[in-house]
Amino acid sequence: MIPRPYNIVGLESVGMDANFTVVDGLPVVSGSVRDFAADPIAYMTRLQSLHGDLFAVREGDQQVIFALGAQYNRELLSQPNLFHSRFFAMRGSKNSAQRRMTSGLLSMNGQEHSQQRRVVKSAFGKQAVSAYREVVTRLTDEMLSEWRVGQVRDLSADMTHLMLRVVSSILFGMTNQESAFELGKMVHRWVELNHETGAAAFASGSDAFERYQELLSYSEEVELRIKDMLANRRAAAERGGDMLSLLIQAQEAGDGMTEAQLIGQAALLFAAGHMTTAHSLMWTLLLLAQHPEAMQRLDEEFAQPAASEDPSLFSTASLMDRVICESMRILPASAYSQRIAQEQVQMGAATIPAGSIVIYSQFMTHRMESLYSEPRRFLPDRWLSIKPSSYEYLPFGGGPRLCLGAPLAQSIIRAVLPRVLQSFNLAVVPNSEISARVISTMLAPTTTVPALLQHPRAQKTTAALNGNLPMLVDFDAAIAKTSGVAKYAA
């Protein structure tokens, strides 16, 4: 039986007696797209258990198709010309700041995407990623200087603030970091408005129009700040090593990036990298705090002479690498994404109409027992014996559009984890309520994530938790090893 992670209003209407038909080989459920927006994991889990890996939900004249698992991931992600990307729901009119702000790589397709990807790739080269590492470690140390043994810290707030500073500095400037930080906060709010406006569009009787107007107005403010920063950077005697400077250099070298595209790339690079990396760090630290055996082994690994780091994506050479891989498997920061079918296409036994919205899910793929035994357990050493394909394990997407920032995100996490864990032992506060849900497409905490800071050599323990997180991750075995207690509130 597939566990139901959540209970949401309206989900019970999609039960064993759900009203559905089969159209061109595709099970089509009469349901509510708004319920999916409210709780994607619960919705996909329930309907997958009833209808398999390929099904559709229709509400009036609106239909969304769900294609879950490695087979459909491959079909969707390996054919970018057949299935186009659409990252932002609200693009704005042709001449609006919102349209320019959403005109980065994740909203591009075809030849435009290929050409711009080559230009942006220069900012993610090995030399650039290596140069960013110094600012990551310095900002992490600044954060840790404010932590004290005995404090209870909210890991979610701390990692979000840290990554806001890190990504702002890497993207907008490592020389004037306060100015970069202020712009980063503005882009962060713009991203939040995009998520809120997109979600409001699903709700009947909502204030979607007012939210949309607020989004359009705020996008103009953010664009003006980005333009100011571009002007200052161009006027500077020396260019910095931040991404914005590298993109300006590429533009000036005649690589075909317009000013509107440069603005869009700057906004989208921040939007795509900030919260996903913050969530990945936070989930990894929480999982380690709840698995003392893995934490203890990491301490022993950190105590050994540092081996040369394997820079390859998804390396499993060290325990830390395996911890990161397993964390991004069991609690992936990006829970699902979507593609748009450009023509009628056959998927399995079903015919998918042209123009269809097709959802695929990293979260659902990573939980399939056919791919991962005991999928709800955090088992870093599973990576010693498995080597999933890029369509079976896809925390950064897959195929030709694999996220350019994946190596940088992993480099950041590899830099932060040892500094935090060598400075403090983290213990989750017993009986804390820790819950999560998919907000927009990201698996995010909906509560604080309280952790007690202890001396790094303090005894490592685990704790019983309330909230819905224990329904997403099976902590029973870890708790049994340390206390013999395995009780959770539903």
mmCIF file of N, CA and C in Angstrom, residues 36 40 63-64 67 97 133 152 192 232 239 265 284 304 316 330 375-376 383 416 422 461 468 477:
data_model
loop_
_atom_site.group_PDB
_atom_site.id
_atom_site.type_symbol
_atom_site.label_atom_id
_atom_site.label_comp_id
_atom_site.label_asym_id
_atom_site.label_seq_id
_atom_site.Cartn_x
_atom_site.Cartn_y
_atom_site.Cartn_z
ATOM 1 N N PHE A 36 -4.787 19.531 -6.833
ATOM 2 C CA PHE A 36 -3.393 19.221 -7.140
ATOM 3 C C PHE A 36 -2.492 20.362 -6.715
ATOM 4 N N PRO A 40 0.346 18.615 -4.159
ATOM 5 C CA PRO A 40 0.730 17.763 -5.284
ATOM 6 C C PRO A 40 1.114 16.337 -4.906
ATOM 7 N N GLN A 63 -7.208 20.309 -18.699
ATOM 8 C CA GLN A 63 -6.709 18.950 -18.474
ATOM 9 C C GLN A 63 -5.211 18.973 -18.232
ATOM 10 N N VAL A 64 -4.768 18.236 -17.235
ATOM 11 C CA VAL A 64 -3.351 18.090 -16.930
ATOM 12 C C VAL A 64 -3.025 16.604 -16.962
ATOM 13 N N ALA A 67 2.725 11.987 -15.984
ATOM 14 C CA ALA A 67 3.553 10.906 -16.524
ATOM 15 C C ALA A 67 4.659 10.649 -15.516
ATOM 16 N N ALA A 97 8.040 44.368 -17.908
ATOM 17 C CA ALA A 97 9.220 43.941 -17.161
ATOM 18 C C ALA A 97 9.091 42.484 -16.752
ATOM 19 N N ARG A 133 33.997 29.233 -4.363
ATOM 20 C CA ARG A 133 34.055 28.464 -3.129
ATOM 21 C C ARG A 133 34.521 29.318 -1.947
ATOM 22 N N VAL A 152 18.787 27.078 20.236
ATOM 23 C CA VAL A 152 17.928 26.354 19.312
ATOM 24 C C VAL A 152 17.801 27.218 18.054
ATOM 25 N N GLU A 192 8.677 34.838 -4.811
ATOM 26 C CA GLU A 192 7.521 34.523 -3.956
ATOM 27 C C GLU A 192 6.222 35.008 -4.589
ATOM 28 N N ASN A 232 26.410 49.986 -13.284
ATOM 29 C CA ASN A 232 27.554 50.157 -12.383
ATOM 30 C C ASN A 232 28.670 49.187 -12.725
ATOM 31 N N ARG A 239 36.265 44.496 -13.645
ATOM 32 C CA ARG A 239 35.121 43.623 -13.501
ATOM 33 C C ARG A 239 35.408 42.591 -12.414
ATOM 34 N N GLN A 265 18.242 36.365 -17.634
ATOM 35 C CA GLN A 265 19.161 35.352 -17.118
ATOM 36 C C GLN A 265 19.546 35.655 -15.680
ATOM 37 N N THR A 284 19.226 18.039 4.280
ATOM 38 C CA THR A 284 20.382 17.180 4.550
ATOM 39 C C THR A 284 20.791 17.264 6.016
ATOM 40 N N GLN A 304 39.781 12.455 9.052
ATOM 41 C CA GLN A 304 40.868 11.902 8.244
ATOM 42 C C GLN A 304 41.469 12.991 7.360
ATOM 43 N N THR A 316 29.916 9.323 -5.653
ATOM 44 C CA THR A 316 29.628 8.539 -4.443
ATOM 45 C C THR A 316 30.925 8.080 -3.789
ATOM 46 N N ILE A 330 15.584 11.348 -1.275
ATOM 47 C CA ILE A 330 14.424 11.144 -0.412
ATOM 48 C C ILE A 330 13.618 12.426 -0.195
ATOM 49 N N PRO A 375 12.197 2.801 -0.014
ATOM 50 C CA PRO A 375 12.429 4.169 -0.505
ATOM 51 C C PRO A 375 12.225 5.259 0.532
ATOM 52 N N ARG A 376 11.483 4.993 1.619
ATOM 53 C CA ARG A 376 11.241 6.024 2.624
ATOM 54 C C ARG A 376 12.331 6.058 3.697
ATOM 55 N N TRP A 383 24.085 3.827 -2.112
ATOM 56 C CA TRP A 383 24.765 4.325 -3.307
ATOM 57 C C TRP A 383 26.071 3.592 -3.590
ATOM 58 N N VAL A 416 29.603 23.679 2.679
ATOM 59 C CA VAL A 416 28.907 24.090 3.899
ATOM 60 C C VAL A 416 28.830 22.964 4.925
ATOM 61 N N GLN A 422 31.404 20.136 11.764
ATOM 62 C CA GLN A 422 32.609 20.125 12.585
ATOM 63 C C GLN A 422 32.567 21.182 13.689
ATOM 64 N N THR A 461 22.000 11.863 19.233
ATOM 65 C CA THR A 461 20.718 11.225 19.513
ATOM 66 C C THR A 461 19.744 11.562 18.400
ATOM 67 N N ASN A 468 3.988 16.127 9.569
ATOM 68 C CA ASN A 468 3.880 15.101 8.517
ATOM 69 C C ASN A 468 5.222 14.591 8.007
ATOM 70 N N ALA A 477 13.752 3.071 12.216
ATOM 71 C CA ALA A 477 14.968 2.285 12.456
ATOM 72 C C ALA A 477 16.031 3.124 13.165
#
